[in-house]
Amino acid sequence: MYSIRLKNEHAQLEIADKQTMLEYLARRSNEKKLFVTTLLACLKARALSLRQIRKVFAMLTGVTGKSSASENSVENGSGSSQKPVLDCEKYASLAVTQQEMQSSVLIPLREEVSLPESYVANIMLQYLRSLFDAEITPEAYLIEMVVETLAEAGEMSKLQQIVTYRVINDSKPLAFLLLSYEARCSTLFQSGVDILARNKASDEIVEVMLEKKQIVDAFRFIDVRNLNDALIPKVVEAANQHCVRQTRYAIKEHLTEKKAKASLYKSIGDELYTAEEVKGASEEQATCALFEI
C-alpha cells in the first residue's frame, strides 16, 4: 500500500487561483490555523474579488457544503456498483466560529492601515450575508463591529439600510452605538431611539432626551406613556439646571393638576423666585389698593 502526504503550507506556491487554493485548504484535516492565516493574507493582498470572498464565506458557513454533500450522495448512489478508484479518508467540513473569524481575520483587517475602510466594510457585509444565507444568527459583538466599520468608512447609506430594514437584530448596545453617530447621520439617532422603543427601554429613552437637554420632550414622553413616577425627579432635576423659570413653573403646575406626589416635584419650586422678588411681591401686595368699577 502506498500513502501520499502533501505539505499544505506550500499550496499557495502550487495553486495559482486563490479561491481554489482556499477551498483546497478548507478540505484538509487539522489545517484550520493554516487556512485562517492564508485567508487573512489573501484579503490583505486584495487577491480575491468580492464574489470569490462571498463563495469562501459561504463554504465556511456551510451553505455550499450542504449542496455538495447532496451531490456526493447522488453520485455515490448512482455509482454504487462501480469499484472506487481511490479510497480517501473521511473528513469533517472546516468550521470557523464567528469569534474565531472576528479575532483572527476581521479585527486584523480593521487594524491594517493600508486597506481602504470601505473595502474592509464590504468584506464584513459579505460575511454577514453568508451567515444569513446559512440561517445563522450573527453574534451581537459581530454586528457592533460591522456597524462601527461602516460608520468609520462613511458608508452611512448602507448602515441606514441594514438598520431601517432590520437586517440586524435589535439590541440596546446597538441602539446606543447608533445614537453616538447623530453628528454624522441624524437619521441614525432616530433609528437608535426606535430600537430602544421596540425593546421597551423607556428609562434609557428618557436618559437620552435629558442628555440632549430635551427636558419638555422627556416630560411629555413620561406623561403620555404613563411611566413610573421614579423618572420624574430626574426630569425635575434637569429642569432646575437647564430650563427657564416659565418652563419649570409649567411643569410644576402640570404635576399639581395630575395630583402627583408633592415630594416628586417639591424641589422645582425652591428656586423659582429669589428672596428679593418674594420680598418685593409681598410689599407690593401689602400696599396695593382695590378699585371698584
Short mmCIF file of C-alpha atoms in Angstrom, two decimals:
data_model
loop_
_atom_site.label_atom_id
_atom_site.label_comp_id
_atom_site.label_asym_id
_atom_site.label_seq_id
_atom_site.Cartn_x
_atom_site.Cartn_y
_atom_site.Cartn_z
CA MET A 1 0.00 0.00 0.00
CA TYR A 2 1.13 3.48 -0.81
CA SER A 3 0.26 6.69 1.00
CA ILE A 4 0.58 10.25 -0.20
CA ARG A 5 1.30 13.12 2.17
CA LEU A 6 1.12 16.69 0.99
CA LYS A 7 2.78 19.73 2.51
CA ASN A 8 -0.22 22.00 2.63
CA GLU A 9 1.81 25.05 3.62
CA HIS A 10 3.20 25.10 0.07
CA ALA A 11 -0.24 25.04 -1.54
CA GLN A 12 -0.17 28.75 -2.35
CA LEU A 13 3.00 28.20 -4.38
CA GLU A 14 1.43 25.46 -6.48
CA ILE A 15 -2.19 26.65 -6.85
CA ALA A 16 -2.39 29.99 -8.62
CA ASP A 17 -6.11 30.62 -8.18
CA LYS A 18 -6.59 31.88 -4.62
CA GLN A 19 -10.19 30.73 -4.27
CA THR A 20 -9.29 27.21 -5.39
CA MET A 21 -6.32 27.21 -3.03
CA LEU A 22 -8.51 28.23 -0.08
CA GLU A 23 -11.07 25.57 -0.96
CA TYR A 24 -8.24 23.04 -1.06
CA LEU A 25 -7.01 24.06 2.41
CA ALA A 26 -10.55 24.02 3.80
CA ARG A 27 -10.84 20.36 2.81
CA ARG A 28 -7.66 19.35 4.59
CA SER A 29 -7.94 17.94 8.10
CA ASN A 30 -6.31 19.76 11.04
CA GLU A 31 -5.38 22.77 8.92
CA LYS A 32 -7.69 25.42 10.38
CA LYS A 33 -4.83 27.64 11.54
CA LEU A 34 -3.17 27.48 8.12
CA PHE A 35 -6.46 28.22 6.38
CA VAL A 36 -7.26 31.24 8.55
CA THR A 37 -3.74 32.63 8.16
CA THR A 38 -3.84 32.17 4.39
CA LEU A 39 -7.32 33.71 4.14
CA LEU A 40 -6.14 36.78 6.05
CA ALA A 41 -3.09 37.10 3.79
CA CYS A 42 -5.26 36.90 0.66
CA LEU A 43 -7.66 39.52 1.98
CA LYS A 44 -4.84 41.87 2.95
CA ALA A 45 -3.30 41.46 -0.50
CA ARG A 46 -6.75 42.02 -2.08
CA ALA A 47 -6.18 38.86 -4.10
CA LEU A 48 -9.87 37.90 -4.05
CA SER A 49 -12.84 39.60 -5.63
CA LEU A 50 -15.97 40.21 -3.56
CA ARG A 51 -17.68 37.39 -5.42
CA GLN A 52 -14.88 34.98 -4.54
CA ILE A 53 -14.90 36.19 -0.93
CA ARG A 54 -18.64 35.52 -0.76
CA LYS A 55 -18.10 31.96 -2.03
CA VAL A 56 -15.36 31.32 0.53
CA PHE A 57 -17.55 32.61 3.36
CA ALA A 58 -20.46 30.52 2.09
CA MET A 59 -18.22 27.47 2.27
CA LEU A 60 -17.28 28.28 5.87
CA THR A 61 -20.87 28.79 6.99
CA GLY A 62 -21.97 25.54 5.38
CA VAL A 63 -24.13 26.89 2.55
CA THR A 64 -22.13 25.23 -0.22
CA GLY A 65 -21.34 22.26 1.99
CA LYS A 66 -24.98 21.19 2.07
CA SER A 67 -25.33 21.24 -1.70
CA SER A 68 -22.05 19.43 -2.29
CA ALA A 69 -23.00 16.77 0.26
CA SER A 70 -26.28 16.12 -1.52
CA GLU A 71 -24.46 15.91 -4.87
CA ASN A 72 -21.98 13.43 -3.43
CA SER A 73 -24.78 11.28 -2.07
CA VAL A 74 -26.40 11.19 -5.52
CA GLU A 75 -23.13 10.31 -7.18
CA ASN A 76 -22.41 7.57 -4.65
CA GLY A 77 -25.88 6.17 -5.12
CA SER A 78 -25.66 6.11 -8.89
CA GLY A 79 -22.19 4.61 -8.95
CA SER A 80 -22.54 2.16 -6.09
CA SER A 81 -21.95 -0.76 -8.44
CA GLN A 82 -18.61 0.65 -9.57
CA LYS A 83 -15.47 -0.04 -7.61
CA PRO A 84 -13.88 3.19 -6.26
CA VAL A 85 -10.56 4.04 -7.80
CA LEU A 86 -9.24 5.91 -4.76
CA ASP A 87 -10.45 5.49 -1.22
CA CYS A 88 -9.98 8.77 0.70
CA GLU A 89 -10.28 9.26 4.40
CA LYS A 90 -13.47 10.89 5.56
CA TYR A 91 -13.09 14.43 6.82
CA ALA A 92 -15.30 16.89 8.64
CA SER A 93 -16.06 20.21 6.99
CA LEU A 94 -13.95 23.08 8.26
CA ALA A 95 -15.78 25.01 10.97
CA VAL A 96 -14.66 28.54 11.83
CA THR A 97 -16.74 30.17 14.55
CA GLN A 98 -17.81 33.80 14.46
CA GLN A 99 -15.48 34.57 17.35
CA GLU A 100 -12.53 32.98 15.53
CA MET A 101 -13.40 34.86 12.35
CA GLN A 102 -13.60 38.12 14.24
CA SER A 103 -10.37 37.75 16.22
CA SER A 104 -8.23 36.12 13.52
CA VAL A 105 -9.49 37.80 10.33
CA LEU A 106 -11.83 40.76 10.71
CA ILE A 107 -10.07 42.62 13.53
CA PRO A 108 -6.61 42.33 11.87
CA LEU A 109 -8.19 43.66 8.67
CA ARG A 110 -9.55 46.69 10.54
CA GLU A 111 -6.12 47.34 12.02
CA GLU A 112 -4.43 47.22 8.60
CA VAL A 113 -3.96 50.92 7.82
CA SER A 114 -3.07 50.30 4.17
CA LEU A 115 -6.53 48.91 3.37
CA PRO A 116 -9.43 51.23 2.49
CA GLU A 117 -12.09 51.21 5.18
CA SER A 118 -14.79 50.71 2.56
CA TYR A 119 -13.06 47.51 1.38
CA VAL A 120 -12.97 46.12 4.93
CA ALA A 121 -16.62 47.09 5.43
CA ASN A 122 -17.64 45.24 2.25
CA ILE A 123 -15.81 42.11 3.42
CA MET A 124 -17.70 42.21 6.72
CA LEU A 125 -21.00 42.65 4.89
CA GLN A 126 -20.23 39.60 2.75
CA TYR A 127 -19.55 37.55 5.88
CA LEU A 128 -22.76 38.84 7.45
CA ARG A 129 -24.64 37.89 4.30
CA SER A 130 -23.23 34.36 4.36
CA LEU A 131 -24.43 33.94 7.94
CA PHE A 132 -27.95 34.99 6.99
CA ASP A 133 -27.93 32.68 3.96
CA ALA A 134 -26.98 29.81 6.27
CA GLU A 135 -29.72 30.88 8.73
CA ILE A 136 -27.13 31.52 11.43
CA THR A 137 -27.84 34.34 13.88
CA PRO A 138 -24.93 36.80 13.98
CA GLU A 139 -23.49 37.44 17.42
CA ALA A 140 -24.04 40.88 18.96
CA TYR A 141 -20.32 41.70 19.08
CA LEU A 142 -20.01 40.94 15.37
CA ILE A 143 -22.93 43.21 14.48
CA GLU A 144 -21.48 46.05 16.54
CA MET A 145 -18.13 45.71 14.78
CA VAL A 146 -19.82 45.77 11.36
CA VAL A 147 -21.76 48.91 12.34
CA GLU A 148 -18.61 50.63 13.63
CA THR A 149 -16.69 49.74 10.47
CA LEU A 150 -19.45 51.03 8.20
CA ALA A 151 -19.54 54.29 10.15
CA GLU A 152 -15.75 54.69 10.00
CA ALA A 153 -15.85 54.04 6.26
CA GLY A 154 -18.52 56.70 5.81
CA GLU A 155 -20.96 54.13 4.41
CA MET A 156 -23.91 55.75 6.17
CA SER A 157 -26.39 54.85 3.43
CA LYS A 158 -25.59 51.14 3.75
CA LEU A 159 -25.72 51.37 7.53
CA GLN A 160 -29.07 53.14 7.36
CA GLN A 161 -30.46 50.44 5.08
CA ILE A 162 -29.49 47.47 7.25
CA VAL A 163 -30.87 49.25 10.32
CA THR A 164 -34.09 50.50 8.70
CA TYR A 165 -34.98 47.15 7.16
CA ARG A 166 -33.96 45.38 10.39
CA VAL A 167 -31.39 43.17 8.72
CA ILE A 168 -29.60 43.02 12.06
CA ASN A 169 -31.22 42.19 15.37
CA ASP A 170 -32.20 44.95 17.78
CA SER A 171 -30.22 45.35 20.97
CA LYS A 172 -29.58 48.10 23.50
CA PRO A 173 -25.81 48.27 22.78
CA LEU A 174 -26.60 48.67 19.08
CA ALA A 175 -29.10 51.42 19.88
CA PHE A 176 -26.57 53.40 21.93
CA LEU A 177 -23.99 52.92 19.18
CA LEU A 178 -26.38 54.43 16.64
CA LEU A 179 -27.16 57.31 19.00
CA SER A 180 -23.47 58.19 19.08
CA TYR A 181 -23.49 58.72 15.29
CA GLU A 182 -26.03 61.55 15.40
CA ALA A 183 -23.45 64.11 14.28
CA ARG A 184 -22.65 62.06 11.17
CA CYS A 185 -26.19 61.00 10.28
CA SER A 186 -29.20 62.41 12.10
CA THR A 187 -31.49 59.61 10.93
CA LEU A 188 -29.36 57.05 12.77
CA PHE A 189 -30.19 58.81 16.04
CA GLN A 190 -33.89 58.26 15.43
CA SER A 191 -33.19 54.65 14.47
CA GLY A 192 -31.44 54.18 17.81
CA VAL A 193 -34.42 55.64 19.66
CA ASP A 194 -36.76 53.35 17.69
CA ILE A 195 -34.69 50.31 18.70
CA LEU A 196 -34.92 51.36 22.36
CA ALA A 197 -38.67 51.78 21.98
CA ARG A 198 -39.04 48.31 20.44
CA ASN A 199 -37.05 46.92 23.37
CA LYS A 200 -39.35 48.81 25.77
CA ALA A 201 -36.33 50.63 27.20
CA SER A 202 -38.30 53.68 28.35
CA ASP A 203 -35.81 54.65 31.04
CA GLU A 204 -32.99 54.75 28.50
CA ILE A 205 -35.06 56.90 26.12
CA VAL A 206 -35.70 59.42 28.89
CA GLU A 207 -31.98 59.45 29.74
CA VAL A 208 -31.14 60.17 26.09
CA MET A 209 -33.60 63.06 25.97
CA LEU A 210 -32.27 64.52 29.20
CA GLU A 211 -28.70 64.23 27.94
CA LYS A 212 -29.72 66.23 24.86
CA LYS A 213 -31.43 68.74 27.20
CA GLN A 214 -34.84 67.98 25.70
CA ILE A 215 -36.49 68.40 29.09
CA VAL A 216 -40.02 69.13 27.90
CA ASP A 217 -39.95 66.23 25.41
CA ALA A 218 -38.77 63.87 28.15
CA PHE A 219 -41.55 65.06 30.45
CA ARG A 220 -44.15 64.59 27.70
CA PHE A 221 -42.80 61.11 26.96
CA ILE A 222 -43.22 60.13 30.61
CA ASP A 223 -46.67 61.69 30.75
CA VAL A 224 -48.04 60.13 27.55
CA ARG A 225 -46.77 56.63 28.29
CA ASN A 226 -47.74 56.76 31.99
CA LEU A 227 -44.29 55.67 33.02
CA ASN A 228 -43.01 55.08 36.50
CA ASP A 229 -43.04 58.17 38.75
CA ALA A 230 -39.45 57.36 39.68
CA LEU A 231 -38.38 59.10 36.45
CA ILE A 232 -40.00 62.42 37.40
CA PRO A 233 -37.29 63.53 39.88
CA LYS A 234 -34.69 63.15 37.11
CA VAL A 235 -36.70 65.45 34.85
CA VAL A 236 -37.25 67.92 37.69
CA GLU A 237 -33.53 67.99 38.46
CA ALA A 238 -32.70 68.57 34.79
CA ALA A 239 -35.36 71.29 34.57
CA ASN A 240 -33.85 73.11 37.55
CA GLN A 241 -30.47 73.09 35.79
CA HIS A 242 -31.39 73.91 32.20
CA CYS A 243 -34.94 75.31 31.92
CA VAL A 244 -36.12 78.87 32.29
CA ARG A 245 -38.46 79.83 35.11
CA GLN A 246 -41.61 79.73 32.96
CA THR A 247 -40.93 76.15 31.89
CA ARG A 248 -40.25 75.00 35.43
CA TYR A 249 -43.42 76.66 36.62
CA ALA A 250 -45.45 74.95 33.86
CA ILE A 251 -44.03 71.54 34.81
CA LYS A 252 -44.86 72.14 38.48
CA GLU A 253 -48.41 73.24 37.70
CA HIS A 254 -49.00 70.22 35.46
CA LEU A 255 -47.80 67.84 38.14
CA THR A 256 -50.01 69.62 40.67
CA GLU A 257 -53.05 69.20 38.43
CA LYS A 258 -52.27 65.50 37.99
CA LYS A 259 -52.18 65.21 41.78
CA ALA A 260 -48.72 63.73 41.70
CA LYS A 261 -46.88 63.23 44.94
CA ALA A 262 -45.57 66.57 46.18
CA SER A 263 -42.24 65.00 47.08
CA LEU A 264 -41.58 64.32 43.39
CA TYR A 265 -41.62 67.96 42.32
CA LYS A 266 -41.16 69.91 45.54
CA SER A 267 -37.63 70.96 44.60
CA ILE A 268 -38.77 72.55 41.35
CA GLY A 269 -40.34 75.44 43.23
CA ASP A 270 -37.44 76.13 45.54
CA GLU A 271 -35.66 78.49 43.17
CA LEU A 272 -38.49 79.80 41.01
CA TYR A 273 -38.25 83.18 42.73
CA THR A 274 -35.37 84.87 44.50
CA ALA A 275 -35.66 86.28 48.01
CA GLU A 276 -35.66 89.83 46.63
CA GLU A 277 -38.53 89.00 44.26
CA VAL A 278 -40.56 87.41 47.04
CA LYS A 279 -39.94 90.43 49.31
CA GLY A 280 -40.87 92.87 46.55
CA ALA A 281 -44.06 90.96 45.76
CA SER A 282 -45.05 90.94 49.43
CA GLU A 283 -44.52 94.69 49.72
CA GLU A 284 -46.47 95.35 46.55
CA GLN A 285 -49.32 93.18 47.76
CA ALA A 286 -49.38 94.98 51.13
CA THR A 287 -49.56 98.45 49.59
CA CYS A 288 -51.88 97.71 46.70
CA ALA A 289 -55.37 99.19 46.68
CA LEU A 290 -58.52 97.65 45.31
CA PHE A 291 -60.62 99.70 42.93
CA GLU A 292 -64.22 99.03 42.18
CA ILE A 293 -65.53 99.79 38.73
#
